[in-house]
């Protein structure tokens, strides 16, 4: 892998032009979207796409999402998409929804990891759209973290992981959503949810029936052939051991007394910090999963900065984007859950 002095630059016209030139030349560029920061390359250039896998240390069997900035860019990438795809695009694009569609012959195996399909997204972030237009190319881009780390939601997170490995990161500030896109397989009359995100099950159900893949809430066997290969990897995990704790605030507080010790942290909802017997990290407002989504990955990175050894997390509500928050936490916790139901004051 080439060694770079990584530049971090704001998304003004000159820097967007520089990003466009690098992408046209077959280099990779870090960029902001409304979900998380991505690491982009020309989706039509196999050598450029290979640089993404090298920079991230990403397993080769994990496919990439291709990003577009207009509906005109879609037809060359896909082969006979179902009519439902256009209905969903009309409703939710630009936005945090990735549709898995049959791939055209222009999409290589290195992008789709040999699958017959390709994931496509039209991001709403203006910086992302400008960068795609600056090079006029569909951009293959996974999240911009080292493989296994939490996705970056700021340019500083991305620099932490990618310093020296890539030439440029466009800094668009904090990502609005804070979790990766909703990934759906689009069938004739329904969709299958592979990864929950900012476009929620409730929103999709306004358009068509939604099946929820087993991998959303359950561990996937490392050797299994799965619909979304990304779901089988240990993900979003800080160095500390993370545990999700279900139950009332009172039961949680009592439980924390029993596990208190050096390097033990509690991730609690805003306003629950008082009276906790261990150090706390505030995890957004209870019942407002958007605030939790926005903060989660930054908090997981903070756990590492603090040298946390064990982190106990209040279990979030699973409605709306809360399902996505819970899905990422399950993976950060390697599916470790403590149920305090029945424990009373
Ligand atoms: P990332 O952008 O790093 O979050 O990774 C992209 C995610 O989209 C991974 O979880 C992939 O498994 C999933 N994905 C991308 N393309 C496909 C596809 N063709 N079929 C199923 N899942 C896909
Ligand atoms: Mg990722």
XYZ file of C-alpha atoms and ligand atoms in Angstrom:
369
model
C 0.000 0.000 0.000
C 1.226 3.480 -0.903
C 2.168 5.809 2.005
C 0.406 9.168 1.924
C 0.473 12.397 3.862
C -3.301 12.420 4.391
C -4.906 15.835 3.867
C -8.165 16.797 5.607
C -9.900 19.631 3.692
C -13.298 21.390 3.834
C -15.815 20.739 1.026
C -15.242 23.970 -0.939
C -15.235 23.977 -4.753
C -11.463 23.738 -5.090
C -11.183 20.751 -2.741
C -14.145 18.978 -4.319
C -12.385 19.419 -7.676
C -9.200 17.919 -6.175
C -11.230 14.964 -4.859
C -12.769 14.500 -8.321
C -9.311 14.480 -9.941
C -7.932 11.919 -7.495
C -10.957 9.662 -8.078
C -10.623 9.985 -11.877
C -6.948 9.019 -11.554
C -7.883 5.811 -9.693
C -7.141 6.940 -6.138
C -9.379 6.614 -3.067
C -10.889 9.583 -1.167
C -12.620 9.839 2.227
C -15.896 11.737 2.125
C -18.851 12.674 4.348
C -22.390 11.413 3.813
C -25.531 11.812 5.905
C -24.969 8.301 7.354
C -21.235 7.894 8.088
C -17.938 8.810 6.363
C -17.144 6.639 3.345
C -13.997 5.626 1.469
C -14.695 6.072 -2.245
C -13.186 4.819 -5.506
C -14.300 4.685 -9.160
C -16.682 1.704 -9.212
C -15.627 0.907 -12.817
C -11.890 0.662 -11.990
C -10.890 -2.671 -10.358
C -7.440 -1.386 -9.319
C -9.000 1.638 -7.602
C -11.557 -0.586 -5.835
C -8.742 -2.899 -4.685
C -7.193 0.113 -2.880
C -10.335 0.389 -0.712
C -9.936 -3.180 0.506
C -6.212 -2.629 1.133
C -6.696 0.650 3.059
C -9.447 -0.817 5.263
C -8.080 -4.349 5.652
C -11.552 -5.439 4.491
C -12.350 -9.122 3.810
C -12.675 -9.688 0.036
C -16.075 -11.376 0.347
C -17.758 -8.242 1.721
C -19.310 -6.265 -1.180
C -19.313 -2.472 -1.546
C -22.188 -0.030 -2.027
C -22.138 2.039 -5.241
C -23.057 5.720 -4.768
C -24.828 7.807 -7.418
C -25.915 11.454 -7.564
C -28.790 11.317 -10.078
C -31.328 8.774 -11.298
C -29.614 8.893 -14.733
C -26.634 7.133 -13.180
C -28.706 4.072 -12.177
C -29.519 2.238 -15.478
C -25.910 1.367 -16.459
C -25.323 -0.266 -13.057
C -28.326 -2.607 -12.830
C -30.067 -5.245 -14.920
C -33.885 -5.191 -15.024
C -34.635 -3.765 -11.583
C -38.185 -4.447 -10.313
C -40.657 -1.548 -10.653
C -40.804 -1.402 -6.851
C -37.200 -0.097 -6.851
C -38.301 3.061 -8.667
C -41.171 3.584 -6.269
C -38.795 3.293 -3.296
C -36.258 5.588 -4.980
C -38.910 8.207 -5.548
C -39.891 8.120 -1.886
C -36.525 7.702 -0.100
C -33.752 8.928 -2.442
C -31.683 10.925 -1.978
C -31.345 9.433 1.502
C -29.971 6.688 3.771
C -31.363 3.667 1.863
C -29.289 1.115 -0.106
C -31.168 -1.113 -2.564
C -29.727 -4.506 -3.519
C -30.559 -5.003 -7.221
C -29.437 -7.362 -10.020
C -26.059 -6.068 -11.242
C -25.211 -5.153 -14.841
C -22.078 -6.475 -16.576
C -20.390 -3.131 -15.864
C -20.170 -3.999 -12.154
C -17.135 -6.173 -11.513
C -16.704 -9.029 -9.039
C -14.443 -6.842 -6.883
C -17.379 -4.496 -6.143
C -20.085 -7.148 -5.714
C -17.798 -9.781 -4.100
C -18.918 -12.162 -6.842
C -22.638 -11.851 -6.020
C -25.175 -11.455 -8.846
C -26.371 -8.238 -7.208
C -25.110 -4.738 -6.439
C -26.016 -2.351 -3.619
C -26.874 1.180 -4.841
C -27.392 4.366 -2.849
C -28.117 7.998 -3.730
C -26.886 9.968 -0.689
C -28.560 13.227 0.331
C -25.331 14.826 1.609
C -24.515 17.804 -0.619
C -20.766 17.234 -0.291
C -21.185 13.591 -1.343
C -23.308 14.581 -4.336
C -20.832 17.293 -5.402
C -17.933 14.843 -5.236
C -19.768 12.278 -7.387
C -20.623 15.004 -9.916
C -17.045 16.338 -9.894
C -15.766 13.054 -11.351
C -18.987 11.966 -13.094
C -18.437 8.402 -11.882
C -20.422 5.991 -9.719
C -18.384 5.619 -6.524
C -17.952 2.304 -4.747
C -17.667 3.122 -1.057
C -17.867 1.244 2.221
C -17.627 3.008 5.565
C -14.281 4.752 6.029
C -13.060 2.873 9.127
C -10.448 0.155 9.487
C -12.318 -3.129 9.163
C -13.906 -4.071 12.506
C -13.758 -0.552 13.997
C -16.887 1.569 14.482
C -17.808 3.551 11.351
C -16.468 7.148 11.356
C -19.018 9.890 11.994
C -16.452 12.735 11.909
C -13.388 13.465 9.754
C -11.273 13.098 12.931
C -12.522 9.514 13.393
C -11.639 8.747 9.801
C -8.192 10.338 10.070
C -7.561 8.254 13.194
C -8.096 5.065 11.181
C -6.800 6.123 7.739
C -3.886 8.505 8.454
C -1.098 7.740 5.962
C -3.201 5.177 4.097
C -5.168 7.521 1.767
C -4.431 10.923 0.125
C -7.499 12.955 1.130
C -10.496 13.207 3.458
C -13.184 15.800 2.693
C -14.356 17.162 6.075
C -18.105 17.856 6.093
C -18.505 17.948 9.880
C -20.545 15.475 11.935
C -22.728 13.034 10.012
C -26.403 13.729 10.538
C -27.727 10.159 10.980
C -24.604 8.587 12.493
C -25.340 4.962 11.484
C -24.836 3.255 8.108
C -27.642 3.128 5.533
C -30.651 0.837 5.629
C -29.878 -2.106 3.283
C -32.824 -3.809 1.548
C -33.105 -6.545 -1.053
C -35.804 -5.405 -3.469
C -38.168 -8.101 -4.765
C -41.196 -7.752 -7.065
C -43.729 -6.904 -4.372
C -41.807 -6.671 -1.107
C -38.416 -5.911 0.407
C -36.192 -7.852 2.770
C -34.366 -5.819 5.423
C -30.708 -6.890 5.672
C -29.431 -3.968 7.753
C -31.626 -1.448 9.608
C -30.797 2.267 9.336
C -32.222 5.765 8.963
C -35.000 4.677 6.578
C -36.954 2.652 9.115
C -39.149 -0.464 8.822
C -42.142 1.730 9.618
C -41.271 4.078 6.721
C -40.729 1.191 4.264
C -44.034 -0.406 5.296
C -45.834 2.639 3.967
C -44.741 1.488 0.489
C -44.684 -2.353 0.633
C -44.451 -5.376 2.963
C -41.087 -5.753 4.756
C -39.462 -9.080 5.729
C -36.783 -8.829 8.385
C -33.727 -11.001 7.761
C -32.649 -13.212 10.685
C -29.245 -11.530 10.694
C -30.748 -8.234 11.890
C -31.303 -9.468 15.445
C -29.383 -12.770 15.587
C -25.773 -13.882 15.327
C -24.753 -15.137 11.892
C -22.467 -18.176 11.651
C -19.053 -17.125 10.271
C -19.162 -19.936 7.687
C -22.772 -19.409 6.623
C -23.772 -18.130 3.201
C -25.708 -15.011 4.164
C -27.722 -12.425 2.283
C -25.528 -9.553 3.458
C -21.944 -10.713 4.023
C -21.183 -7.643 6.140
C -23.447 -8.944 8.879
C -21.267 -11.901 9.775
C -18.227 -9.890 10.811
C -17.517 -8.670 14.330
C -18.336 -5.041 13.930
C -18.468 -1.699 15.635
C -16.540 -3.133 18.533
C -14.382 -1.123 20.908
C -11.525 -2.886 22.699
C -13.643 -3.056 25.868
C -16.093 -5.878 26.437
C -19.575 -4.461 25.780
C -22.727 -5.874 27.411
C -26.328 -4.811 26.757
C -28.382 -4.684 29.959
C -32.179 -5.003 29.769
C -34.367 -3.847 32.631
C -35.463 -0.798 34.615
C -33.134 2.069 35.550
C -33.335 1.023 39.208
C -32.348 -2.556 38.365
C -29.528 -1.283 36.131
C -28.133 0.895 38.936
C -28.184 -2.028 41.353
C -26.508 -4.282 38.787
C -23.765 -1.695 38.225
C -23.001 -1.782 41.968
C -22.333 -5.509 41.621
C -19.966 -5.118 38.646
C -18.258 -1.803 39.606
C -14.479 -1.764 39.313
C -11.481 -0.340 37.509
C -12.252 0.498 33.851
C -15.985 -0.231 34.182
C -18.289 2.240 32.412
C -22.051 2.605 32.079
C -23.647 3.947 28.891
C -26.917 5.466 30.096
C -29.600 7.733 28.668
C -29.247 11.495 29.185
C -30.192 12.483 32.730
C -29.550 9.017 34.215
C -25.947 9.709 35.231
C -26.668 10.770 38.834
C -26.226 8.049 41.409
C -24.504 5.592 39.063
C -21.767 3.778 40.980
C -19.373 3.834 37.976
C -18.246 6.413 35.372
C -20.913 7.158 32.803
C -21.208 8.044 29.123
C -24.473 9.700 28.080
C -26.045 7.849 25.188
C -28.777 10.232 23.949
C -32.312 10.653 25.155
C -34.465 7.697 26.169
C -37.262 7.218 23.610
C -35.436 9.442 21.087
C -33.403 6.945 19.088
C -32.222 9.594 16.580
C -30.081 11.125 19.330
C -28.707 7.670 20.235
C -27.907 6.875 16.573
C -26.114 10.204 16.199
C -23.856 9.554 19.203
C -23.302 5.764 19.304
C -20.155 5.365 17.198
C -18.436 8.369 18.771
C -19.122 6.868 22.215
C -17.740 3.477 21.196
C -14.549 5.226 20.061
C -14.444 7.219 23.324
C -14.516 3.928 25.234
C -11.163 3.082 23.631
C -9.720 6.557 24.330
C -10.732 6.185 27.993
C -9.149 2.747 28.244
C -12.495 1.216 29.227
C -12.316 -2.503 30.042
C -16.022 -3.237 30.414
C -18.958 -1.182 29.177
C -22.550 -1.870 30.232
C -25.214 -0.281 28.034
C -28.853 0.487 28.807
C -30.874 -1.394 26.222
C -32.463 0.990 23.685
C -36.052 0.950 22.478
C -36.227 -0.859 19.109
C -38.773 1.321 17.306
C -37.902 3.506 14.315
C -34.148 3.997 13.980
C -33.901 2.361 17.427
C -33.825 -1.008 15.607
C -30.629 0.137 13.870
C -29.117 1.346 17.160
C -29.910 -2.032 18.751
C -28.561 -3.952 15.726
C -25.176 -2.134 15.933
C -25.012 -2.517 19.721
C -25.684 -6.257 19.435
C -22.616 -6.543 17.213
C -20.476 -4.283 19.399
C -21.516 -6.537 22.312
C -20.934 -9.771 20.349
C -24.575 -10.558 21.318
C -23.836 -10.443 25.090
C -27.097 -9.482 26.845
C -27.964 -9.460 30.555
C -31.686 -9.513 31.358
C -32.573 -8.017 34.737
C -36.309 -8.618 34.348
C -37.804 -9.660 37.645
C -35.169 -7.829 39.682
C -37.117 -5.304 41.717
C -36.028 -2.552 44.093
P -20.373 -0.709 4.631
O -20.635 0.314 3.593
O -18.974 -0.783 5.121
O -21.336 -0.592 5.745
O -20.628 -2.111 3.924
C -21.638 -2.311 2.982
C -22.702 -3.217 3.505
O -23.653 -3.459 2.467
C -22.178 -4.564 3.952
O -22.863 -4.991 5.103
C -22.476 -5.452 2.765
O -22.606 -6.798 3.132
C -23.787 -4.852 2.234
N -23.895 -5.083 0.777
C -23.277 -4.400 -0.209
N -23.572 -4.929 -1.414
C -24.379 -5.972 -1.182
C -25.023 -6.947 -2.029
N -24.863 -6.956 -3.345
N -25.786 -7.892 -1.426
C -25.955 -7.899 -0.095
N -25.367 -7.022 0.752
C -24.587 -6.067 0.226
Mg -18.611 -0.746 7.256
